[in-house]
C-alpha positions in Angstrom: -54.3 127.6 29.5 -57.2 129.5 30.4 -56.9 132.1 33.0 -58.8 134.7 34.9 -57.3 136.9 37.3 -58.7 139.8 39.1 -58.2 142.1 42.0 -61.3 141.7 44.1 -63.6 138.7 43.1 -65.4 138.7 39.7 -65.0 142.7 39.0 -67.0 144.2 36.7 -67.8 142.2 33.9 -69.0 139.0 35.5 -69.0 137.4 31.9 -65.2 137.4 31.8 -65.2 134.7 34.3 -67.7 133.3 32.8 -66.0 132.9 29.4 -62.9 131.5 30.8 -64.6 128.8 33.1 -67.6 127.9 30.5 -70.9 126.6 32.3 -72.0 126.6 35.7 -71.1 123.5 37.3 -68.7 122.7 40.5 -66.1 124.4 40.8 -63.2 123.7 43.7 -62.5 126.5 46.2 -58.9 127.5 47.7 -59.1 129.7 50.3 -55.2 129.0 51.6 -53.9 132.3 51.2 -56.7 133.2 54.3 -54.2 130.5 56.7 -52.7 133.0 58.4 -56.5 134.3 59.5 -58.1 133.5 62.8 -60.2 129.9 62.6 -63.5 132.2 62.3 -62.3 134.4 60.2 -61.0 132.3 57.8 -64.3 129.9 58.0 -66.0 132.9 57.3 -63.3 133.8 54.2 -64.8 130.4 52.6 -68.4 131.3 53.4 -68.2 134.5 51.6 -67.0 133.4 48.1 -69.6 130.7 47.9 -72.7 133.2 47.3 -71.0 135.0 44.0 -70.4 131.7 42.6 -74.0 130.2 43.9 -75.8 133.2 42.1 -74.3 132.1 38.5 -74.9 129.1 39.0 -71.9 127.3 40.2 -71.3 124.5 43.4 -68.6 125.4 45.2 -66.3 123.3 47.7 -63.6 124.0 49.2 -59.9 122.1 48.8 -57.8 122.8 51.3 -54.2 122.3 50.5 -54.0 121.4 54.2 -55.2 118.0 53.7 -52.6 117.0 51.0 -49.3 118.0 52.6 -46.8 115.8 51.0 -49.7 114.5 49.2 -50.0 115.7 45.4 -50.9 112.8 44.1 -54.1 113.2 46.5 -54.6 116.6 45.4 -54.6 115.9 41.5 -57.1 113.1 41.9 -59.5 115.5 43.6 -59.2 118.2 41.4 -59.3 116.1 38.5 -62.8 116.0 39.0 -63.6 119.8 38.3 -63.5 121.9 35.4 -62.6 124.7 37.4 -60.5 126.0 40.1 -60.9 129.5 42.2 -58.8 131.0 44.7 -59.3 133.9 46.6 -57.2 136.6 48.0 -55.4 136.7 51.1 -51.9 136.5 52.1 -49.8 135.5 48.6 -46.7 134.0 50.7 -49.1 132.5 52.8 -50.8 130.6 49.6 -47.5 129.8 47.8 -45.7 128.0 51.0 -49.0 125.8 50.9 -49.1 125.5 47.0 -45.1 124.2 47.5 -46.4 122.3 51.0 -49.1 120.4 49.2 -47.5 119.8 45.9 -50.1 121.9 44.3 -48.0 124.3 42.6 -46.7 121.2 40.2 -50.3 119.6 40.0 -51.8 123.0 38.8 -49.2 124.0 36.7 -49.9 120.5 34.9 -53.4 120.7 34.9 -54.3 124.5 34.0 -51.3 123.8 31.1 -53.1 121.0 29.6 -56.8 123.1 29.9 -58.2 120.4 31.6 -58.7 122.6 34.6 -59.3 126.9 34.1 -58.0 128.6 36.8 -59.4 131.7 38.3 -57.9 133.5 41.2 -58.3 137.2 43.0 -55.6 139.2 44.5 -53.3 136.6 46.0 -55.0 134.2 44.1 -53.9 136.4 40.7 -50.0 137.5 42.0 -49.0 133.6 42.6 -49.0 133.4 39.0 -46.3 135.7 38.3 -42.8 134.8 37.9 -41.6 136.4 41.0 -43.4 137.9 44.4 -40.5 140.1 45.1 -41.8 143.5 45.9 -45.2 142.3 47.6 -44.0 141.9 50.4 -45.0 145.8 50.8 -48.6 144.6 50.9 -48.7 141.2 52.6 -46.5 139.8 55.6 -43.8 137.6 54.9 -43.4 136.4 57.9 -46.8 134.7 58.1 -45.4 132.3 56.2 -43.0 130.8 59.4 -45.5 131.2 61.8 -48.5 129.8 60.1 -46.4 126.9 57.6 -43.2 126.6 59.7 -41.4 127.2 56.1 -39.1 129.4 54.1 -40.8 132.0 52.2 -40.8 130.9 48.5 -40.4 134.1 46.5 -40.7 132.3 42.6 -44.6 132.3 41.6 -46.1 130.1 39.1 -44.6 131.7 36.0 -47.3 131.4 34.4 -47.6 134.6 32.9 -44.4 137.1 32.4 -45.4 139.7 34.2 -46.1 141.0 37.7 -49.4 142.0 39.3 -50.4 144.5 41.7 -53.9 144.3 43.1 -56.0 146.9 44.9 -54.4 149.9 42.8 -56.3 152.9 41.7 -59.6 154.2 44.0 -59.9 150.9 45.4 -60.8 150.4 49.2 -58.4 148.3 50.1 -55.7 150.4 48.7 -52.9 151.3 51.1 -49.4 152.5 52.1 -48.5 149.1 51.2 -49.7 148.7 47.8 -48.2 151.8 46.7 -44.9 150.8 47.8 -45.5 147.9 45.8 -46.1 150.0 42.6 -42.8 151.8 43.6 -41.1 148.8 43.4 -42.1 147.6 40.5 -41.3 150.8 38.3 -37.7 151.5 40.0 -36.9 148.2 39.4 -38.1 148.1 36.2 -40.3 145.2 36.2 -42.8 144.6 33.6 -46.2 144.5 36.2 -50.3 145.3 35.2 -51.9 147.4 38.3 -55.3 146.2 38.7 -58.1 148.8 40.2 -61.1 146.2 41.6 -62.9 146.9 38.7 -60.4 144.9 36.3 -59.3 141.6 35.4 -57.2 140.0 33.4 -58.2 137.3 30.5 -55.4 134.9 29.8 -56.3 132.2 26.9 -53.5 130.0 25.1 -53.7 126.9 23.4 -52.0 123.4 25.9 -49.0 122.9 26.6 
């Protein structure tokens, strides 16, 4: 398994990324967790993640777990043809309901777990992986979920890693109310968590499942 996740984009050290998804090459874009978001705003949410990746190299498009509801067997052949998967911030309830929608939470778990696909994600794209999303709901709006997926809110993440994250922490400028609630949360209810300013990321390497 071969992780990278971050609070805003590629932080400061650009090489991490760079060490976890080898060579430039294509890599698939999930920009789900951006749903909730206004049509422009969330073309505009895929727009701006392709020009970080372009400068290093990399030929990003965009998999939208909208296309594969019910469909994982869809999804898996398409990203079987990357080495590399990135997904950006957002709203994380928003991006698990269409990970569960679209079958991708099983396909991705298979996939990064076997290292034939490194998976980097920011914000949203970082928390899914967590065991549970219990006490972000502080910092992004369960609710979304109904109106924009017309489903439950799944509270389990990925479990990929055992311990929570909390993005945005620290000096950064999308620091609120919200995520320090969050940070509350996490330390009265003493749960194991990594707060991540927007300088940091997280390197996650282990051998396949």
């Amino acid at each position: 398994m071969r992780l990278f996740l971050s609070s805003y984009r590629l932080g400061a050290d650009p090489d991490l990324f760079l060490r976890v998804v080898g060579p430039p090459g294509r890599i698939a874009v999930i920009a789900n967790a951006a749903d909730a978001w206004p049509p422009a705003a969330r073309r505009a949410a895929v727009t701006s993640e392709s020009a970080p990746l372009r400068s290093r190299g990399f030929v990003p498009e965009e998999i939208d777990l909208r296309d594969h509801l019910g469909d994982p067997g869809s999804l898996r052949t398409r990203l079987a043809a990357f080495g590399s998967v990135w997904v950006r911030g957002g709203n994380t309830f928003v991006l698990r309901a269409q990970m569960a929608r679209s079958g991708a939470d099983a396909v991705l778990t298979d996939l990064v777990g076997r290292n034939e696909l490194a998976y980097a994600g920011y914000s949203a794209g970082a928390c899914v992986v967590t065991p549970s999303l219990r006490g972000l709901e502080f910092a992004d709006d369960p609710e979304e979920v109904r109106t924009t997926c017309g489903t439950d809110v799944v509270w389990e993440g990925l479990g990929w890693i055992d311990h929570a994250i909390v993005p945005h922490a620290g000096s950064s400028e999308l620091a609120d109310e919200g995520i320090e609630r969050s940070l509350r949360y996490m330390r009265d209810n003493a749960i194991p968590f990594v707060a991540l300013s927007d300088d940091d990321a997280l390197v996650v390497e282990t051998d396949p499942r």
